[in-house]
Amino acid sequence: MDTKIWVVDRVDKNVAATSPQIIEAASYLKKGEVVAFPTETVYGLGANARSDDAVLKIYEAKGRPSDNPLIVHIADSKQLQEFVQEIPDYAQKLIEHFWPGPLTLVLPKKNGLSTYVTAGLETVAVRMPAHPVALALLKASQLPIAAPSANLSGKPSPTLAKHVEQDLKGRIAGIVDGGPTGVGVESTVVDCTEEIPVILRPGGVSKEEIEAIIGQVCYDQNILDESQKPKSPGMKYTHYAPDAPLTIVDGSPEFLQSFINREKRNGKRVGVLTTEENKDKYEADRIIICGKRSDLKTVAAHLYDALRKFNEEPLDVLFSESFPREGVGQAIMNRLLKAAGHKIVAQSRFE
Ligand code: TXA
Ligand code: MG
């Protein structure tokens, strides 16, 4: 399949629903094709959420397990009435405060969408993205758009159009290239079917930010203790892993360097994921810089590109610094731990 690429203006992102590239990309969506597009979190792989055929093409292109439901993207919260039964008061407050933005709400569903979107669940996940290109495309198509992250299943989510091309060129009808996404980690998924809302996946909006608006919120047990079964089907799958095994090291750069030295003595090629502040403190075969640890938002923005860079040359062993689990740090550590298959060593245990 030929994958059409539409480049939209990266400087003036205020692209309109009437611009020619957007109209053409929207016409593909209306025909039931699958089109990747930028959101403020990661690139999404969109299709008409009302059409079984279109939604099935998403699962096929990604190689996604069919029991993992998709997020529906809308441009106007009025569209919720079409496929959501009721919206609790706290969810209404979250909508008013955080939409458009990186927050997905899980709500009781009504018929109206393809059943493949919800993978047989009685609930549906919905969000209104904050990216002007995503909003323009949603408005031009006049459709609710089901869209998972636009990566092959298991790979890091795409934060650049080139990541989408690496994974899906030839497998999808088109890609709208709107430059780098911004937030860099996916939306926060909140289950709004309980009296007290539950964060199923930490993401672009932090628990602290949510609590400031509606008070008590809790984490799904699986986020704090990985041995517990997650409530969100997608959280049980291995994700984001680079080709070489990755270990997170929670300690000083000197402590991390001692792990690198041991591998080097065994003739291994070693990569390290670090930050602007510490980049000169390591000797390794590949040093990848992922934002500033003094500003965790910059780490989130570069994390998936950094994980993909590890695969650009042959490396045997990878190490990453650890990050504080506050604000977006909770999402960063959730994704890094998945990428590392939960291998983490703490300096405090050696002291
Ligand atoms: O930022 C994002 O959320 C991106 C952009 C493209 O919007 N999308 C994204 O979609 O990350 P995906 O499919 O990669 O992740 C969706 C997550 C999965 O963990 C899935 O299991 C969960 O949301 N999910 C979807 N519907 C659900 C439901 N009804 N109940 C519980 N979890 C649900
Ligand atoms: Mg994903």
PDB file of N, CA and C and ligand atoms in Angstrom, residues 62 64 148-149 151 157 186 201 239-240, ligand 2:
ATOM      1  N   LYS A  62      -1.269  -2.250  13.184  1.00  0.00           N
ATOM      2  CA  LYS A  62      -0.388  -2.204  14.364  1.00  0.00           C
ATOM      3  C   LYS A  62       0.041  -3.579  14.859  1.00  0.00           C
ATOM      4  N   ARG A  64      -2.036  -5.213  16.744  1.00  0.00           N
ATOM      5  CA  ARG A  64      -2.492  -5.017  18.128  1.00  0.00           C
ATOM      6  C   ARG A  64      -3.404  -6.154  18.567  1.00  0.00           C
ATOM      7  N   PRO A 148      -5.343   4.637  18.498  1.00  0.00           N
ATOM      8  CA  PRO A 148      -4.278   4.264  19.432  1.00  0.00           C
ATOM      9  C   PRO A 148      -3.007   5.009  19.009  1.00  0.00           C
ATOM     10  N   SER A 149      -1.936   4.852  19.772  1.00  0.00           N
ATOM     11  CA  SER A 149      -0.660   5.413  19.346  1.00  0.00           C
ATOM     12  C   SER A 149      -0.240   4.746  18.034  1.00  0.00           C
ATOM     13  N   ASN A 151       2.241   3.368  16.551  1.00  0.00           N
ATOM     14  CA  ASN A 151       3.447   2.544  16.499  1.00  0.00           C
ATOM     15  C   ASN A 151       3.041   1.097  16.260  1.00  0.00           C
ATOM     16  N   SER A 157       5.891   4.636  21.559  1.00  0.00           N
ATOM     17  CA  SER A 157       4.936   5.462  20.809  1.00  0.00           C
ATOM     18  C   SER A 157       5.684   6.516  19.997  1.00  0.00           C
ATOM     19  N   GLU A 186       1.813   9.499  26.568  1.00  0.00           N
ATOM     20  CA  GLU A 186       0.397   9.446  26.226  1.00  0.00           C
ATOM     21  C   GLU A 186      -0.465  10.125  27.294  1.00  0.00           C
ATOM     22  N   ARG A 201      -3.857   4.738  33.748  1.00  0.00           N
ATOM     23  CA  ARG A 201      -2.541   4.917  33.122  1.00  0.00           C
ATOM     24  C   ARG A 201      -2.072   6.329  33.442  1.00  0.00           C
ATOM     25  N   HIS A 239       5.927  -3.249  26.476  1.00  0.00           N
ATOM     26  CA  HIS A 239       5.895  -2.068  25.635  1.00  0.00           C
ATOM     27  C   HIS A 239       7.252  -1.408  25.601  1.00  0.00           C
ATOM     28  N   TYR A 240       7.468  -0.660  24.589  1.00  0.00           N
ATOM     29  CA  TYR A 240       8.540   0.346  24.558  1.00  0.00           C
ATOM     30  C   TYR A 240       9.958  -0.215  24.602  1.00  0.00           C
TER      31      TYR A 240
HETATM   32 MG    MG B   2      -0.020   2.714  22.683  1.00  0.00          MG
END
